XYZ file of C-alpha atoms in Angstrom:
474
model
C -368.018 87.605 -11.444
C -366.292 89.294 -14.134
C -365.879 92.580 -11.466
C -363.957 90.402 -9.252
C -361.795 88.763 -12.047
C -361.036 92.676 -12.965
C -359.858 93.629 -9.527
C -357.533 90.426 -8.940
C -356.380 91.459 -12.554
C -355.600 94.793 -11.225
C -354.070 93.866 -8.223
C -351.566 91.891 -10.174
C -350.947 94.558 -12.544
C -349.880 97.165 -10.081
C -346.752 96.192 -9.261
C -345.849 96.242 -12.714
C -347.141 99.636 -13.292
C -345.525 100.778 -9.973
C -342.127 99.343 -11.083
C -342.307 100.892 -14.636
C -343.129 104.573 -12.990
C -340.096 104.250 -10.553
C -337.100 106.060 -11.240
C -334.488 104.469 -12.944
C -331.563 103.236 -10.127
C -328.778 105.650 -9.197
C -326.533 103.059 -9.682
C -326.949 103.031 -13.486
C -327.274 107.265 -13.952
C -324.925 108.432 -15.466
C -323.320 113.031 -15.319
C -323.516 114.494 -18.176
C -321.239 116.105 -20.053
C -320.031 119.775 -20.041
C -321.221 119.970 -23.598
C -324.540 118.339 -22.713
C -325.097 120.779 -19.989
C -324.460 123.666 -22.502
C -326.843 122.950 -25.276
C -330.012 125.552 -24.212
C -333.073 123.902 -25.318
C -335.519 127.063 -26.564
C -338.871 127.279 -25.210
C -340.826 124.282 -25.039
C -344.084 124.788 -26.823
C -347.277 123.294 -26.042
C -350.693 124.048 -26.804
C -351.465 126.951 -26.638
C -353.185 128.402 -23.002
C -351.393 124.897 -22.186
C -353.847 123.390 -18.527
C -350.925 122.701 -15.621
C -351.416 118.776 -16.400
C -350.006 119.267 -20.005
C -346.869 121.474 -18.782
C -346.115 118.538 -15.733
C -346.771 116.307 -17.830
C -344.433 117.678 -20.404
C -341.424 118.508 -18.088
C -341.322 115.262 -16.183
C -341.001 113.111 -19.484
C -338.307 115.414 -20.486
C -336.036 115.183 -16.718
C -337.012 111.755 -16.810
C -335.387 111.131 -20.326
C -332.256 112.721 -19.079
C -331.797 110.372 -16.291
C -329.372 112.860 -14.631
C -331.850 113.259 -11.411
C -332.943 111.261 -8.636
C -336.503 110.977 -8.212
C -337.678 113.567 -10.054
C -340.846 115.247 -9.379
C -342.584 118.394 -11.318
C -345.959 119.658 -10.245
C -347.697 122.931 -11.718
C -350.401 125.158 -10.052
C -351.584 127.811 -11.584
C -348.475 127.706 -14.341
C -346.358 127.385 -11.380
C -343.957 124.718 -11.470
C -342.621 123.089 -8.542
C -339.455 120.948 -9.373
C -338.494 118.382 -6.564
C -336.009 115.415 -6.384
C -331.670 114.927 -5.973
C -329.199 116.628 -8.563
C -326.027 115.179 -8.364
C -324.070 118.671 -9.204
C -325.518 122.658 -8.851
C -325.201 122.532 -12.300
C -327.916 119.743 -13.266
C -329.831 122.006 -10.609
C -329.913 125.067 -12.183
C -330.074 123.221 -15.687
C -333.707 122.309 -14.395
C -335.111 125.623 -13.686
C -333.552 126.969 -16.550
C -335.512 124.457 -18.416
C -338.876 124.874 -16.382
C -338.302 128.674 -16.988
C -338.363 128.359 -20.955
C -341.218 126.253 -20.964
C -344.672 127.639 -22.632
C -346.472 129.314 -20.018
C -345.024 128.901 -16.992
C -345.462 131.472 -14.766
C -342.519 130.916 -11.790
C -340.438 128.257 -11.234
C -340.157 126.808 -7.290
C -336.435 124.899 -7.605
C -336.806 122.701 -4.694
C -334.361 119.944 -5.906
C -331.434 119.112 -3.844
C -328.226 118.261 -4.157
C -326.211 115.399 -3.634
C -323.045 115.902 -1.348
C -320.120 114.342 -2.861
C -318.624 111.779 -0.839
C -314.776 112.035 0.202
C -313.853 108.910 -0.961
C -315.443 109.957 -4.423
C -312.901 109.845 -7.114
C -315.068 110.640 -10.216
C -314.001 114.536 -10.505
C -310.323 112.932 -10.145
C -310.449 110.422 -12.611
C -312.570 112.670 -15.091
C -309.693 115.407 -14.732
C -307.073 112.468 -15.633
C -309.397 111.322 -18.671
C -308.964 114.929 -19.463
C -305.450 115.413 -18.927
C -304.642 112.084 -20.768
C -306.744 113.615 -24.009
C -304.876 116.557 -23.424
C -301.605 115.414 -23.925
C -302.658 112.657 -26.738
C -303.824 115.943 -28.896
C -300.645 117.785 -28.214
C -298.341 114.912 -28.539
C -297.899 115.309 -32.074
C -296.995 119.077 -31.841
C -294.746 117.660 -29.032
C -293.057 115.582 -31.286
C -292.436 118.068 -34.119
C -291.075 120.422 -31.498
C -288.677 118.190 -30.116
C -287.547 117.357 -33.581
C -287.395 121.068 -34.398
C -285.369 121.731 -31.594
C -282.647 118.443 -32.962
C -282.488 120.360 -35.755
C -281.259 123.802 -34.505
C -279.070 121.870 -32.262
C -277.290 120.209 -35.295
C -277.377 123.455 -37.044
C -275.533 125.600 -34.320
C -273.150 122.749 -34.169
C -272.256 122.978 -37.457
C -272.504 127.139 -37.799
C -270.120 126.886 -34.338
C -267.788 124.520 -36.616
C -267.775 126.614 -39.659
C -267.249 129.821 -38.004
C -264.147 128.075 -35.956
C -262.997 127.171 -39.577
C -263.412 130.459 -41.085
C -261.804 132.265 -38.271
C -258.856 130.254 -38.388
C -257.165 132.158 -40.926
C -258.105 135.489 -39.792
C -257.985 135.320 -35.750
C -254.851 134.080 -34.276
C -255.790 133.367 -30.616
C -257.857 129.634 -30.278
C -259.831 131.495 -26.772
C -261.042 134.537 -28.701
C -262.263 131.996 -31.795
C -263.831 129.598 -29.310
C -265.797 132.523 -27.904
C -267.240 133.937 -31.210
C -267.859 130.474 -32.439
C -270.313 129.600 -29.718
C -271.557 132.795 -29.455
C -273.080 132.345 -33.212
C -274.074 128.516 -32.367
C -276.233 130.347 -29.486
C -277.504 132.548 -31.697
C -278.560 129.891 -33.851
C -280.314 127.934 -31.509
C -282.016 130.463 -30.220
C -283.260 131.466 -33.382
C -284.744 127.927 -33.364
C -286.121 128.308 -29.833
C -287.982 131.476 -31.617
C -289.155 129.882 -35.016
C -290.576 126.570 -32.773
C -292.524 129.116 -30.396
C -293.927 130.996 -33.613
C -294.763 127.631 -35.320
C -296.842 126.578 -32.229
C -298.764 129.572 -31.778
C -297.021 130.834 -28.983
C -295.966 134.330 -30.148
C -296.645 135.622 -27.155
C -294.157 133.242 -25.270
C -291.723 133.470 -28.265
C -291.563 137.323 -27.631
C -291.201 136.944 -24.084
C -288.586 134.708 -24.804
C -286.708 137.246 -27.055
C -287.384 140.284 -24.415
C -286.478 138.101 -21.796
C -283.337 137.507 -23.548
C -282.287 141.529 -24.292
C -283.411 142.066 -20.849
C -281.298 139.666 -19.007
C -278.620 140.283 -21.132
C -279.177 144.645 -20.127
C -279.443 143.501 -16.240
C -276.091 141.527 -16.326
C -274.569 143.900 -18.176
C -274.991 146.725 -15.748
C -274.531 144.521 -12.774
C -271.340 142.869 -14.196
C -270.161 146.093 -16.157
C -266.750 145.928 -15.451
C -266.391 142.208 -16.467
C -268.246 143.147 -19.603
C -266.208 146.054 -20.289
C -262.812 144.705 -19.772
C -263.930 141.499 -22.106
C -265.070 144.040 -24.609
C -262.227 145.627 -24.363
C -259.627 142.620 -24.872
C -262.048 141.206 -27.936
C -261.046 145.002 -29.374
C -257.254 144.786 -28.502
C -257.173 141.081 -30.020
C -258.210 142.600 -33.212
C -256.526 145.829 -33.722
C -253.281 144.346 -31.855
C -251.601 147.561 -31.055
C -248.780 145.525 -29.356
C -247.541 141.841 -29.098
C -245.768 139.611 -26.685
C -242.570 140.562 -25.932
C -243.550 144.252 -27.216
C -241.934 147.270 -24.294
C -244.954 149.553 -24.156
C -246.283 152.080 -21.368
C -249.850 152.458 -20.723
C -251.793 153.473 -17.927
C -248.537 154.971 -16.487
C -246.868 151.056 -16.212
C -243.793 150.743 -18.445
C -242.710 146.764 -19.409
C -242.620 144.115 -21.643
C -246.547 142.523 -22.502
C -246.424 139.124 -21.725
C -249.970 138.300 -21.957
C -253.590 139.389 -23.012
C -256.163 137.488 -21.558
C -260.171 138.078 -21.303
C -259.518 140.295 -18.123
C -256.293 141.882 -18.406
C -253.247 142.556 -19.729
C -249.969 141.157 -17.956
C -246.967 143.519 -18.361
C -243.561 142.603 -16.978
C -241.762 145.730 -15.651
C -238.326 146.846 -15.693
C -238.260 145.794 -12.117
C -239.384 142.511 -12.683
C -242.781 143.307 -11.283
C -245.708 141.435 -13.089
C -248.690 144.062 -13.221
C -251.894 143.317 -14.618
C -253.489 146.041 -16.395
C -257.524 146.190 -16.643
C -257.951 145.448 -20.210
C -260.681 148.311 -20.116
C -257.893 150.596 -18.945
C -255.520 149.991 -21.405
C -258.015 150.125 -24.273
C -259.103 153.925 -23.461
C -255.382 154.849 -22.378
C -252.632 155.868 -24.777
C -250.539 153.194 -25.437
C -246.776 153.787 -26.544
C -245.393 150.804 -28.472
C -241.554 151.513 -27.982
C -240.924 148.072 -30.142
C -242.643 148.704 -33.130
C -240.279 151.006 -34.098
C -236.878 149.708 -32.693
C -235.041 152.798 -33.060
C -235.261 155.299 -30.122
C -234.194 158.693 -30.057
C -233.024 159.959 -25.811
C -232.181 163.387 -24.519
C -230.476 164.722 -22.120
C -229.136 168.586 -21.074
C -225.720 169.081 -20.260
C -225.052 173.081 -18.731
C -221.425 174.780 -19.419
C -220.423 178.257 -18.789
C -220.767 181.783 -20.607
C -217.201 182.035 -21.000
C -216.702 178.932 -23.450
C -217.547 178.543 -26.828
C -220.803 177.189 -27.562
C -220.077 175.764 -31.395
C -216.685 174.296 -29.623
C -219.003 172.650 -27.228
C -221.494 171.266 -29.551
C -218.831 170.174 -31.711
C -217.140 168.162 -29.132
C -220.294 166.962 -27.665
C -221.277 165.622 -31.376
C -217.820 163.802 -31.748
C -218.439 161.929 -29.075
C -221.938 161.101 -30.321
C -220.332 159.904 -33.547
C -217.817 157.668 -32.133
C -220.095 155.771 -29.714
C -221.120 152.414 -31.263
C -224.475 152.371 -29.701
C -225.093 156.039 -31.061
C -226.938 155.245 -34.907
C -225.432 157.606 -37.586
C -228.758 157.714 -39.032
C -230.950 159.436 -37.906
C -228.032 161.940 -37.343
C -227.323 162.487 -33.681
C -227.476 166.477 -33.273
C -226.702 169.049 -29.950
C -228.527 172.148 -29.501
C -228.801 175.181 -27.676
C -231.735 174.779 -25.226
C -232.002 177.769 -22.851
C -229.978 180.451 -21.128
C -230.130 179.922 -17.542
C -228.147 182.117 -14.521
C -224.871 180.786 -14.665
C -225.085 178.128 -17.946
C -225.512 177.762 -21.137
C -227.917 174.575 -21.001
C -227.141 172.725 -24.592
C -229.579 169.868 -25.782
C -228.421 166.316 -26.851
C -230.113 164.246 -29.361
C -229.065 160.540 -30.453
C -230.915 157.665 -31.656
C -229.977 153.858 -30.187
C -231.336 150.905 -31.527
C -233.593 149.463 -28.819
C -233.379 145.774 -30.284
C -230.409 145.322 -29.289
C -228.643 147.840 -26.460
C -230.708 149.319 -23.677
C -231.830 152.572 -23.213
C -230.878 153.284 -19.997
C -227.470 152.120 -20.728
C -226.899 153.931 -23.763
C -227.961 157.008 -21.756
C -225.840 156.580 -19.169
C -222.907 156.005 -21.123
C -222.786 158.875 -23.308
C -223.775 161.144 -20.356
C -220.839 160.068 -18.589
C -218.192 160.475 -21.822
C -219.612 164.101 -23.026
C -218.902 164.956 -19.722
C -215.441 163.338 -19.840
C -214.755 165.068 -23.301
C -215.886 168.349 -22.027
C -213.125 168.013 -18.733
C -210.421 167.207 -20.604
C -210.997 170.451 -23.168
C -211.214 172.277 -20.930
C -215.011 173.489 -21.083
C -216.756 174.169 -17.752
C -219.971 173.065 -16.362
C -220.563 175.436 -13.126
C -223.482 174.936 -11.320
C -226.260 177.253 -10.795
C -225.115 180.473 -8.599
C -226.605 181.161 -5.620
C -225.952 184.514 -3.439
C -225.013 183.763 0.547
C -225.179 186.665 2.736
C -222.872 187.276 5.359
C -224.067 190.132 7.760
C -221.050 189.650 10.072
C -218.283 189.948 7.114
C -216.205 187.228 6.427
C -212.012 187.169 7.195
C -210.555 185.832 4.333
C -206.215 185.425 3.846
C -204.607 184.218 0.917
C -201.480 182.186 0.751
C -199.763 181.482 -2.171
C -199.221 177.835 -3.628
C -196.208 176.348 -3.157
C -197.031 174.646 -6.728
C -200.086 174.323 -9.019
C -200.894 170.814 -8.663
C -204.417 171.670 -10.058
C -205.219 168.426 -12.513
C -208.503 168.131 -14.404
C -210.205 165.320 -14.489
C -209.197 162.582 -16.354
C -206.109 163.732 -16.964
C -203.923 161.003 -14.516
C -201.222 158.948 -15.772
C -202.397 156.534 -17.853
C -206.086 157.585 -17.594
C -206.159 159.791 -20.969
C -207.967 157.524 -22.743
C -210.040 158.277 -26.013
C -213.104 156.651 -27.145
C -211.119 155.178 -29.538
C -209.017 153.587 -27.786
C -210.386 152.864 -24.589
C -212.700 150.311 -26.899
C -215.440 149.040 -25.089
C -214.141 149.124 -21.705
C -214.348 153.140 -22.235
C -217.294 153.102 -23.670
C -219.086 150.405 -20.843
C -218.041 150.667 -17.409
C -218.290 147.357 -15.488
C -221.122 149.309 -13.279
C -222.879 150.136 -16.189
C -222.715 146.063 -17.236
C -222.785 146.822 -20.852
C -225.296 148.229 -23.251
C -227.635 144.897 -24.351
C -231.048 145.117 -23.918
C -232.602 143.488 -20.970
C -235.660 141.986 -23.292
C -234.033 138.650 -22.703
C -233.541 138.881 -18.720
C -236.906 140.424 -18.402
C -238.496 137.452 -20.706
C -236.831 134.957 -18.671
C -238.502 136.381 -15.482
C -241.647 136.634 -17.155
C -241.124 132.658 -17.994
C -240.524 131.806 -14.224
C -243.202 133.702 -13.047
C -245.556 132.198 -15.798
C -249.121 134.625 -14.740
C -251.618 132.681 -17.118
C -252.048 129.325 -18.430
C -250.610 129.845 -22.195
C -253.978 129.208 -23.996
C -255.256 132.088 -22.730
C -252.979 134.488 -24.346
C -255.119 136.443 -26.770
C -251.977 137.748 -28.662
C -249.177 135.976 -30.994
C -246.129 136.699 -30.216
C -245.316 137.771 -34.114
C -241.615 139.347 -33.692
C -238.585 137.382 -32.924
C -238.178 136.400 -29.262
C -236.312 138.306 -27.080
C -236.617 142.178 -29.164
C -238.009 144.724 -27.732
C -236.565 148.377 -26.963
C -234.806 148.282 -23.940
């Protein structure tokens, strides 16, 4: 009686005993962790000269415990272990027969546990790889924060070293475009000192260097591809500072003779005699001479004037100099001098010297004007100017008959009726002719076609014009 009430107690009983040695549903397993999966348990001791039942035994509590696997099975033969059930990753797979491996001894280890195929419409790597992006960013945030307000701060600070510098230049650079440009390049500067410190700060020195290489090498590759450009802006940044000339200023440079009307970032504009605008490559006028004819307003001119063997040279000079000292355009000091150049074939070739103000009469003018009355002066005294001799063969002969002159009506030049006229009193209309149009300067008509043709926008002009309008030596 009591057998029987044993097995119907047993047979009620086994369902609870098979239920308790199931596996544990899939539904409610959870993957462990990276940092799970890299903790290596040592070797698992038993007993020593442990039987197989002890190491199964052993094992399968342990991958039970983990719940990680599906159905887990370990069986040992001869210290053999055979491992058997559903991994849900390669990892949890090899984690196994790692552990079997380490396990007092075991002799092999059979891995015969498979694993589970991810499904496609299995979002669990996605949504762990956004848990770990959001952790990510929450841990960096703060570093975030204090770079962004690091950054404020440099930003403020160039403003305010781009302000200052504007201020301090004020007094000492004339032109607003060349202040603007040195003003933000120190605000860049600035900031990307900034750029540099936050890098450093953050641990990225590595970055912050490339940063600062990247810079110098950018900086090498456009200047060699844009070396012109660089050059000529250089070059006006130098000119703007030393200011060898000013607007309104009659130079020559680069073989271009005018008055400057601008200096911009590129070039500098120069108004010709001609009334030609020609820009000059501010790199070309910065390695070129450059002759400033306004700096100084006097100007001393030459010009050679031949007369013959037979006539007095000091008479010649001496007449030549009178004439130098009774022009009004001539200046008295320096002294205007004539000299005795060179002996040539047939002339005596004499050297004249004077000095003209260039501020107010022209050059070219002046020239011409006191060419044409030492010339005068030497007709009417009677000194000759014969031209250079030249020897013409006749192989033929040549019949020649001479007749006498019923009268000498041989006049010199200049000496008609009512045409002896002296410096003195021939006033200005002997000293101008009406083709020569006077002796002002043409500063003024030059400026005025400078103003019509107007090259740059004003604010560009990189110069001041310092001296009064209008001067110049011309």
């Amino acid at each position: 009686m009591k057998r029987r009430w044993y097995c119907a107690l047993g047979f009620l009983l086994l369902p609870a005993i098979a239920l308790s040695q199931a596996p544990a549903d899939t539904s409610d397993r959870r993957e462990p962790a990276q940092d799970e999966l890299a903790v290596s348990s040592s070797q698992v001791d038993v007993t020593s000269a442990a039987p197989d039942e002890d190491i199964s035994a052993r094992l399968q509590r342990v991958i039970d415990a983990t719940e990680w696997f599906i159905r887990p099975t370990v069986r040992v033969d001869e210290g053999i272990v055979f491992l058997g059930g559903t991994a849900p990753s390669e990892e949890l797979r090899k984690w196994a027969g790692n552990l079997a491996r380490n396990t007092q001894d075991v002799v092999a280890v059979v891995n015969r546990i498979d694993v589970v195929e991810p499904s496609p419409w299995d979002f669990s790597r996605a949504s762990s790889g956004l848990k770990t992006l959001r952790n990510d960013v929450q841990r960096i945030l703060p570093m975030l924060l204090f770079g962004v307000l690091t950054l404020a701060v440099f930003l403020g600070a160039s403003i305010v070293a781009g302000r200052l510098s504007r201020g301090m230049l004020a007094g000492r650079v004339k032109p607003r475009l060349l202040r603007r440009v040195i003003s933000r390049a120190l605000a860049l500067l600035v900031f990307l000192l900034g750029v540099y410190i936050l890098l450093r700060i953050l641990g990225l020195t590595q970055l912050a260097l490339t940063v600062v290489g990247g810079t110098g090498l950018i900086g090498l590759v456009v200047g060699i591809a844009f070396r012109d450009i660089t050059e000529n802006f250089l070059s006006s940044i130098f000119l703007s500072i030393q200011r060898p000339f000013q607007t309104g200023d009659l130079i020559e440079v680069a073989g271009v003779t005018g008055y400057v009307q601008q200096l911009n970032m590129r070039t500098t504009i120069v108004m010709t005699l001609d009334g030609i605008l020609v820009q000059i490559p501010n790199s070309a006028v910065y390695k070129s001479n450059i002759w400033n004819f306004t700096t100084n307003c006097n100007r001393r001119e030459v010009f050679d004037v031949g007369i013959g063997y037979e006539d007095a040279i000091s008479d010649a000079q001496e007449i030549a100099r009178s004439v130098l000292l009774e022009h009004p355009a001539v200046l008295k000091d320096p002294e205007p001098s004539v000299l005795v150049h060179n002996l040539e074939t047939s002339t005596v070739t004499l050297r004249v010297y004077f000095w003209l103000d260039g501020s107010q009469h022209s050059w070219l003018k002046v020239r011409s004007s006191v060419i044409r009355l030492v010339k005068r002066a030497f007709q009417e005294r009677g000194i000759s100017m014969p031209d250079e001799a030249r020897e013409i063969l006749f192989p033929a002969g040549v019949h020649v008959t001479l007749e006498k002159p019923e009268g000498d009506v041989s006049v010199k030049e200049g000496e008609n009726s009512g045409r002896k006229d002296s410096i003195n009193r021939g006033g200005s209309e002997a000293v101008a002719t009406k083709a020569e149009g006077g002796l002002s300067s043409e500063a003024g008509v030059i400026k005025e076609q400078a103003r019509q043709a107007q090259p740059v926008p004003p604010e560009e002009n990189l110069l001041q014009e310092d001296r009064a309008a209008g001067s110049g030596a011309g």
